[in-house]
Tab-separated table of C-alpha atoms in Angstrom:
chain	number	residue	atom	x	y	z
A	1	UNK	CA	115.347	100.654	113.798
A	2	UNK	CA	117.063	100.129	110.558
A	3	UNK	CA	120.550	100.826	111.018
A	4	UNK	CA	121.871	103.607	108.122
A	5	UNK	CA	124.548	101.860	106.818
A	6	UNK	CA	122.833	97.964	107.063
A	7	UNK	CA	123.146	95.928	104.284
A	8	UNK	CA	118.980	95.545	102.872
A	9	UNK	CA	118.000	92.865	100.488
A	10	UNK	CA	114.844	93.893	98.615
A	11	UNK	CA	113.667	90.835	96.391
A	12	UNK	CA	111.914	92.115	93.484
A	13	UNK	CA	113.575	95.363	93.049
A	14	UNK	CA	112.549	95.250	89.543
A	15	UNK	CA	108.806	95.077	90.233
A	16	UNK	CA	106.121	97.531	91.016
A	17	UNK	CA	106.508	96.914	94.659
A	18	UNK	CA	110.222	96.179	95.005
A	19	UNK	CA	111.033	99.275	92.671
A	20	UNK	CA	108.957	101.380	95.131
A	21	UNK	CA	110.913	100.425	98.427
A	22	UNK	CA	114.120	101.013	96.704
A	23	UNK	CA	112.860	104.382	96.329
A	24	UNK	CA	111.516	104.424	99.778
A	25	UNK	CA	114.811	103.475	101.399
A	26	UNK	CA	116.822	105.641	99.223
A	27	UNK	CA	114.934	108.746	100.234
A	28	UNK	CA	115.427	107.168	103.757
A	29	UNK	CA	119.220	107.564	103.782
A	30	UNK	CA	119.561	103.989	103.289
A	31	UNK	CA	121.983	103.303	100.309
A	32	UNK	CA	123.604	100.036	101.048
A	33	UNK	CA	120.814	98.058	99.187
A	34	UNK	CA	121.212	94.535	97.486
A	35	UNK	CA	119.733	93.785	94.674
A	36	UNK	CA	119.775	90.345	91.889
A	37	UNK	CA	117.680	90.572	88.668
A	38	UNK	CA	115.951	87.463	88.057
A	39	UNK	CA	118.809	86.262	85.644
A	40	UNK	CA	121.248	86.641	88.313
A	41	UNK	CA	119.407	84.921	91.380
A	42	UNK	CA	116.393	82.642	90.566
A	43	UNK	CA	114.744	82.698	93.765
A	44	UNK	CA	112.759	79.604	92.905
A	45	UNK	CA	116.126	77.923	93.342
A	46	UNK	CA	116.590	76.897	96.633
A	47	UNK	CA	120.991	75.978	96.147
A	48	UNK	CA	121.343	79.812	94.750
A	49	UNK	CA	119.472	81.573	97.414
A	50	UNK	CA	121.311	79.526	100.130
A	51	UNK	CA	124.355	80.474	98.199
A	52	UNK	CA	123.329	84.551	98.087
A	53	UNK	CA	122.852	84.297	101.443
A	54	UNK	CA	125.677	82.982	102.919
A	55	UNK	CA	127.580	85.064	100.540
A	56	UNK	CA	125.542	88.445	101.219
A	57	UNK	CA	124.533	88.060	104.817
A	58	UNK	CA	121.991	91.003	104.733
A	59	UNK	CA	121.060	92.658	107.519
A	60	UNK	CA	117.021	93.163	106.443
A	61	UNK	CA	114.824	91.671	103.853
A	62	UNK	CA	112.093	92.968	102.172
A	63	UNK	CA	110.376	90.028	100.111
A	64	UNK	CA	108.414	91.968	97.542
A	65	UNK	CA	109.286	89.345	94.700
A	66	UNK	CA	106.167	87.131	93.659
A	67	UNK	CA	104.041	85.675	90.531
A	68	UNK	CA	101.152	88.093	90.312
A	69	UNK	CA	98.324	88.793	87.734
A	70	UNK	CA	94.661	89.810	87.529
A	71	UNK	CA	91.495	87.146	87.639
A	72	UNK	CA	92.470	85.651	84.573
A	73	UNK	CA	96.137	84.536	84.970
A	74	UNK	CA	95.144	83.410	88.490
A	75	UNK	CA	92.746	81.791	87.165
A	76	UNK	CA	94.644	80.285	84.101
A	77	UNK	CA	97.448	79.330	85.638
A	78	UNK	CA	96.297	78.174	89.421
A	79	UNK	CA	99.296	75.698	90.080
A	80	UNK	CA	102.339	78.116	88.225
A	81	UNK	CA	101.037	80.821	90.982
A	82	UNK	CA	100.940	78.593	93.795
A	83	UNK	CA	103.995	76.702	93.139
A	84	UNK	CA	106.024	79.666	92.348
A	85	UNK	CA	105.134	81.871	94.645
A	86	UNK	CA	105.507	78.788	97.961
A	87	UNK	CA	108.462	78.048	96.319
A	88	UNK	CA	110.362	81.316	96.902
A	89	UNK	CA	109.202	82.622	99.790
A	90	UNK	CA	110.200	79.491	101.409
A	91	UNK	CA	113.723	79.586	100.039
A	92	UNK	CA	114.058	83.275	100.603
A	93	UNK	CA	112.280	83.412	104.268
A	94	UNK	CA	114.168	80.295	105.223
A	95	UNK	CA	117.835	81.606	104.257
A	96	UNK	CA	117.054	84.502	105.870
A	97	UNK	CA	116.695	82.635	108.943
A	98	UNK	CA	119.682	80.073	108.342
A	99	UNK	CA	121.881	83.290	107.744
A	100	UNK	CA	120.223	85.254	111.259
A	101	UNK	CA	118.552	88.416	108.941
A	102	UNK	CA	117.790	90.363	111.936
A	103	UNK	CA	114.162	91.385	110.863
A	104	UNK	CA	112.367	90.245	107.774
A	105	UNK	CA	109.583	92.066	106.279
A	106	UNK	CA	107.497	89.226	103.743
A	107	UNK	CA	104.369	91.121	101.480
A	108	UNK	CA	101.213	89.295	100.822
A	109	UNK	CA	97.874	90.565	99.438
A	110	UNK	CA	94.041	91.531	100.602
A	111	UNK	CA	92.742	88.253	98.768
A	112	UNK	CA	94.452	86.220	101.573
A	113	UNK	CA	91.193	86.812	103.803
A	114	UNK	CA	87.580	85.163	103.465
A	115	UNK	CA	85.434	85.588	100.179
A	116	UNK	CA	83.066	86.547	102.680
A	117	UNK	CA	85.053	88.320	105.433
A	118	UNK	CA	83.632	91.111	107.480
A	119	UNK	CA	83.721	94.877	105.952
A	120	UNK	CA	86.466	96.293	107.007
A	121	UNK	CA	88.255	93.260	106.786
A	122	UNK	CA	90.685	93.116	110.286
A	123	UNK	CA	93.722	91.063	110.320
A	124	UNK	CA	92.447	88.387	112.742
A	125	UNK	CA	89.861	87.329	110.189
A	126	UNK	CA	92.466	85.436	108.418
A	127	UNK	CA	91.139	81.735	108.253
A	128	UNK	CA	88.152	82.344	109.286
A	129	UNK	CA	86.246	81.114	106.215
A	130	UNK	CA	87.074	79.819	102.804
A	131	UNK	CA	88.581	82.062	100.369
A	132	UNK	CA	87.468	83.790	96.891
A	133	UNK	CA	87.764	80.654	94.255
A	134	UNK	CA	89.682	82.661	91.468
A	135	UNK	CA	92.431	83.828	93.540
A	136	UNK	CA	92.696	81.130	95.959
A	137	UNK	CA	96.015	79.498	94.585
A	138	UNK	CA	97.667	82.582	95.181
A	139	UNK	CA	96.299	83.492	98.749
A	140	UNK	CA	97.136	80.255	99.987
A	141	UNK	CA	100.356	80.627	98.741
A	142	UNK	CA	100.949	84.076	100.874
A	143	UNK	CA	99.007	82.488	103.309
A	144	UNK	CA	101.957	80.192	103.554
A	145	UNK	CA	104.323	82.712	103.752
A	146	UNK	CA	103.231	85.028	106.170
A	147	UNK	CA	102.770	81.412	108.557
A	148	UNK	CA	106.139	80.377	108.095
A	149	UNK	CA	107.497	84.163	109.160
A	150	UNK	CA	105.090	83.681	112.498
A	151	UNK	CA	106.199	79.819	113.361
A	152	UNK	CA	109.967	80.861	112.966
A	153	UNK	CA	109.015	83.864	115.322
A	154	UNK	CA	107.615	81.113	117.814
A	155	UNK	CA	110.023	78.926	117.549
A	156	UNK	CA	112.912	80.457	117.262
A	157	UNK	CA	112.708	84.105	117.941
A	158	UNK	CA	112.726	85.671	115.132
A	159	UNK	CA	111.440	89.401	114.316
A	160	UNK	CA	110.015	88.612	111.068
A	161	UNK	CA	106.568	90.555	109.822
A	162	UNK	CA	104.345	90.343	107.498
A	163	UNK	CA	102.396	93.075	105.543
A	164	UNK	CA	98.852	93.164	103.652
A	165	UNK	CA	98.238	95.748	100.946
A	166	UNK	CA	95.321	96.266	99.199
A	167	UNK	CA	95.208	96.988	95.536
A	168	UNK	CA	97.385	98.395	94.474
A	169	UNK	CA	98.953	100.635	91.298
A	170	UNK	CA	101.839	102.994	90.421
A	171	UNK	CA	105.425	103.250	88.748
A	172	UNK	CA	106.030	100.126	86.973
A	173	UNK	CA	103.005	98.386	87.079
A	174	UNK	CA	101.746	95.572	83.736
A	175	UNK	CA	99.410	96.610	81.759
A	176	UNK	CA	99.461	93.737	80.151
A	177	UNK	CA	95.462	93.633	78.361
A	178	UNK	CA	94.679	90.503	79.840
A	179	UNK	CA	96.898	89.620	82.730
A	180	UNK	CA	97.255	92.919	84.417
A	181	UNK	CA	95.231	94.021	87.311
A	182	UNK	CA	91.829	95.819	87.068
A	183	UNK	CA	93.259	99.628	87.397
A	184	UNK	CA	96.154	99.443	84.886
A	185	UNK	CA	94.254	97.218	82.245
A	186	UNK	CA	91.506	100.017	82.639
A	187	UNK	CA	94.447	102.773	82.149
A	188	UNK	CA	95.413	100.781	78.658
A	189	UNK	CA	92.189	100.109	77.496
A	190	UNK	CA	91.137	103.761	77.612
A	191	UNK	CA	94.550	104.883	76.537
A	192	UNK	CA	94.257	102.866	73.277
A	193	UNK	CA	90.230	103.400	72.610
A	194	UNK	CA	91.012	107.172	72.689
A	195	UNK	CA	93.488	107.245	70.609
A	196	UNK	CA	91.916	104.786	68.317
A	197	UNK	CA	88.966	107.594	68.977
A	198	UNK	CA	86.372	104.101	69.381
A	199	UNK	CA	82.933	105.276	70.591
A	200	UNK	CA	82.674	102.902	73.240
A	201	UNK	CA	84.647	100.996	75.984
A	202	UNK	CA	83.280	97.689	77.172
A	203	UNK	CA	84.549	96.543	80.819
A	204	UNK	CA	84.170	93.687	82.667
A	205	UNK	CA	81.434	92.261	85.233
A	206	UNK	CA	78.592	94.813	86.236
A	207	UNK	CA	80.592	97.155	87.725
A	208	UNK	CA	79.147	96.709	91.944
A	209	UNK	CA	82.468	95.370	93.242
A	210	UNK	CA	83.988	97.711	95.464
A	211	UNK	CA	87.533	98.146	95.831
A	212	UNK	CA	90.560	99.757	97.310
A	213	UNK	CA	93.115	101.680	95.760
A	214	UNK	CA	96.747	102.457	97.187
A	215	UNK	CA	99.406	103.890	95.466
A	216	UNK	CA	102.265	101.852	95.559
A	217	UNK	CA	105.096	104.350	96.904
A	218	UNK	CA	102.564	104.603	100.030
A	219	UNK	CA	102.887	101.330	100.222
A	220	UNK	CA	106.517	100.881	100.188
A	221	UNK	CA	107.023	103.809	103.071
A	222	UNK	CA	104.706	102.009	105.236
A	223	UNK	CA	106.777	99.307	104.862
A	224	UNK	CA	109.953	100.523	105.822
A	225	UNK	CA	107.683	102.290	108.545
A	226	UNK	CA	106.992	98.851	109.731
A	227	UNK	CA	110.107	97.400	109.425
A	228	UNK	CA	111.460	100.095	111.751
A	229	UNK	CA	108.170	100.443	114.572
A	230	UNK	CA	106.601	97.058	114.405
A	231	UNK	CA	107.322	93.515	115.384
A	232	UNK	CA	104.672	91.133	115.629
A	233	UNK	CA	102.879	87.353	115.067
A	234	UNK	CA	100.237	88.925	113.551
A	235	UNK	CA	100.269	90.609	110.060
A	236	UNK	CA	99.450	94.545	109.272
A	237	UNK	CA	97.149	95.594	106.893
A	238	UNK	CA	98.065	98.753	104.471
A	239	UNK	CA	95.596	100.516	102.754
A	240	UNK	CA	93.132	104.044	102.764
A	241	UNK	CA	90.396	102.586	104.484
A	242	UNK	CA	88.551	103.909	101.233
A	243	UNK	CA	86.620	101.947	98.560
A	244	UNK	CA	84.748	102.869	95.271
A	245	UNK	CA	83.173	100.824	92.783
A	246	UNK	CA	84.770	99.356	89.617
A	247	UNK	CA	82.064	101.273	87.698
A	248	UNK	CA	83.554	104.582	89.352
A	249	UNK	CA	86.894	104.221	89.135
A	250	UNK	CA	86.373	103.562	85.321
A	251	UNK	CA	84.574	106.677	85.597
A	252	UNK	CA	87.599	108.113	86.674
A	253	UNK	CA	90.146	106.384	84.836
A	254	UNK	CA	88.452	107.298	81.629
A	255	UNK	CA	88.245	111.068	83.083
A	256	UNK	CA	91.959	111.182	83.441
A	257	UNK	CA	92.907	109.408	80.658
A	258	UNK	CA	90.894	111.527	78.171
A	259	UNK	CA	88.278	109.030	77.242
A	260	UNK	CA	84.869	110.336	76.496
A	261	UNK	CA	83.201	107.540	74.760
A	262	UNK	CA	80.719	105.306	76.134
A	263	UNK	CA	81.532	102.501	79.074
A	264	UNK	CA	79.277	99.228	78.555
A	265	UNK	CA	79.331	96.168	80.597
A	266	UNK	CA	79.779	92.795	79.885
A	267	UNK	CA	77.610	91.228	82.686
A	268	UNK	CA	79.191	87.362	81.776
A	269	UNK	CA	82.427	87.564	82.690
A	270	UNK	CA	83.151	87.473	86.665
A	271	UNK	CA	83.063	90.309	89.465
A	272	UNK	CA	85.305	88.672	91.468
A	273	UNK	CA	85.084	89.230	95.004
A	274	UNK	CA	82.182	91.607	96.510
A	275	UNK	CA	84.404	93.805	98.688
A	276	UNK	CA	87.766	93.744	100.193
A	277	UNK	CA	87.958	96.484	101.953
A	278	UNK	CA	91.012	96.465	104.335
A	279	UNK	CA	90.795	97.530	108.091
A	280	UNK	CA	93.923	100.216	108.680
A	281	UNK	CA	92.827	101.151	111.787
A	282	UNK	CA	96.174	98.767	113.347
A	283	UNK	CA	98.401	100.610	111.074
A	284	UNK	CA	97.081	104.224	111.972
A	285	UNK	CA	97.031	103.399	115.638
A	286	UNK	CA	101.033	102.885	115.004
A	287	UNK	CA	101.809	106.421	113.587
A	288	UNK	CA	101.222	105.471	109.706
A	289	UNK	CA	98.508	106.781	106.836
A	290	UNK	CA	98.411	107.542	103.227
A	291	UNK	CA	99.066	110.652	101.591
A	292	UNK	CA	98.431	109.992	97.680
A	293	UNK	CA	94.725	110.279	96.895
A	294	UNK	CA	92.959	108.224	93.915
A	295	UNK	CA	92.214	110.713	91.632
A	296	UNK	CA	96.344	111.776	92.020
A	297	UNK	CA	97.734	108.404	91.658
A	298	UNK	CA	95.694	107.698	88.467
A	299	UNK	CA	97.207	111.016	87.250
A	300	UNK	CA	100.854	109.969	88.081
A	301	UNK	CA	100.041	106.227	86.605
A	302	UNK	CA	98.972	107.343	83.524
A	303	UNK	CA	102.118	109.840	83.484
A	304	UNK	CA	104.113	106.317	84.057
A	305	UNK	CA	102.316	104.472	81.401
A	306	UNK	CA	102.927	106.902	78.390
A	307	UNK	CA	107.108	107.869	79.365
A	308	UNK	CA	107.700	103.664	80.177
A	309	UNK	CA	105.744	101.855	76.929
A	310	UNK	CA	108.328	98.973	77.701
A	311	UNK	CA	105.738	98.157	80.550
A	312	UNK	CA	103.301	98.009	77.950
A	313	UNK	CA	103.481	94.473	77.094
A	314	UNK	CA	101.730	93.520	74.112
């Protein structure tokens, strides 16, 4: 367990993720929480983090800081998002180690496992196959990271875990129109056809994919749930163990949003992968399950969206 007054480094504080811990923790009791904007600590620097580190000597990490976008900015920009992304967990996950963090908790993503993985996906199909092609600088990338956290564990002892999440949304997400994920570039698009009062929406792909949805301050409880009941080689997924369809969550995007228009498809541009639905049956087995449905999380999302329009990045 977490002690109260241990000093926590969350990396990212400032993102979706990070932002969501902090809140986690805070509601916690835990209030002696680092934190370095991007100006202050470039974590793709390897000579600052060492520095921070032997400086800060935290107690816990969480590593929620990472290059992240939607198909087309992984797809765009395939070395920035593996370089970046190998780059800092290294320097962040190794520091932590050359500095003895007593646990480390590093986040990766669903799109680590096979294109073609079995449904539910469970943590020991990890590279098992080859992965989806137009996220596959990324995964490899957290693939990376979540390796290095289990060979420091063999080699040298460590507690450090790893965490999967599925999709995920909430406070503080981009919704950027082209390099944002599928749920918040749906939440913008509405948002601005409605009030543009356009007769029609046109999304991406046919619509068959089906995904999962968490909200993102589920996510960050279950990880400070992990980081105080788990230790283990192997990573945890986080998720609902529910899925929909991309063409009904737009349904219900546009539903909450306001949007009455017509939804067309444009059947050119990629699906992406099939199905990545997450098996959270390790997770529950621990004590651990969601408590925000869809439907509620879209509401609170969209509340985000319209009070924070310097999220809204044109």
């Amino acid at each position: 367990m977490m002690e109260k007054e241990a000093k926590i480094y969350v990396a990212g504080h400032r993102g979706m993720v990070g932002s969501a811990i902090v809140r986690a923790l805070n509601r916690e009791g835990y209030h002696n929480l680092l934190t370095k904007t991007h100006s202050e600590l470039n974590l793709c620097r390897q000579e600052e983090v060492e520095q921070f580190f032997a400086e800060e000597k935290p107690d816990y990490v969480f590593l929620a800081a990472a290059k992240v976008g939607g198909i087309v900015a992984n797809s765009q920009a395939l070395a920035d998002f593996m370089y970046e992304n190998m780059i800092l967990e290294m320097n962040v996950i190794h520091a932590a180690w050359q500095n003895q963090c007593k646990k480390l908790l590093f986040l990766g993503s669903s799109c680590i496992y096979p294109r073609m993985a079995p449904q539910p996906m469970p943590e020991s199909c990890l590279l098992t196959s080859e992965l989806e092609k137009t996220n596959e600088a990324y995964a490899l990338a957290k693939i990376s990271g979540l390796k290095y956290c289990e060979f420091l564990n063999r080699q040298y002892g460590t507690d450090y875990i790893s965490a999967m999440p599925t999709n995920l949304y909430g406070p503080n997400d981009n919704y950027h129109p082209t390099h944002s994920h599928v749920l918040p570039a749906l939440i913008r698009r509405f948002h601005e056809a409605k009030e543009a009062g356009l007769p029609e929406v046109v999304c991406w792909g046919t619509g068959s994919p089906l995904r999962e949805f968490l909200y993102v301050d589920d996510l960050a409880e279950a990880c400070v749930f992990l980081m105080n009941h788990y230790s283990g080689n192997e990573t945890v997924n986080v998720g609902t163990g529910k899925e929909l369809t991309i063409k009904e969550l737009t349904g219900l995007v546009a539903k909450v949003v306001g949007f009455t228009g017509e939804i067309k498809w444009d059947t050119t541009k990629p699906d992406g992968t099939p199905r990545k639905l997450l098996d959270v049956s390790k997770l529950e087995k621990l004590g651990w399950r969601y408590k925000v449905e869809l439907e509620d999380g879209i509401r609170l999302a969209y509340e985000d969206f319209l009070n924070n329009p310097i999220r809204v990045e044109r």
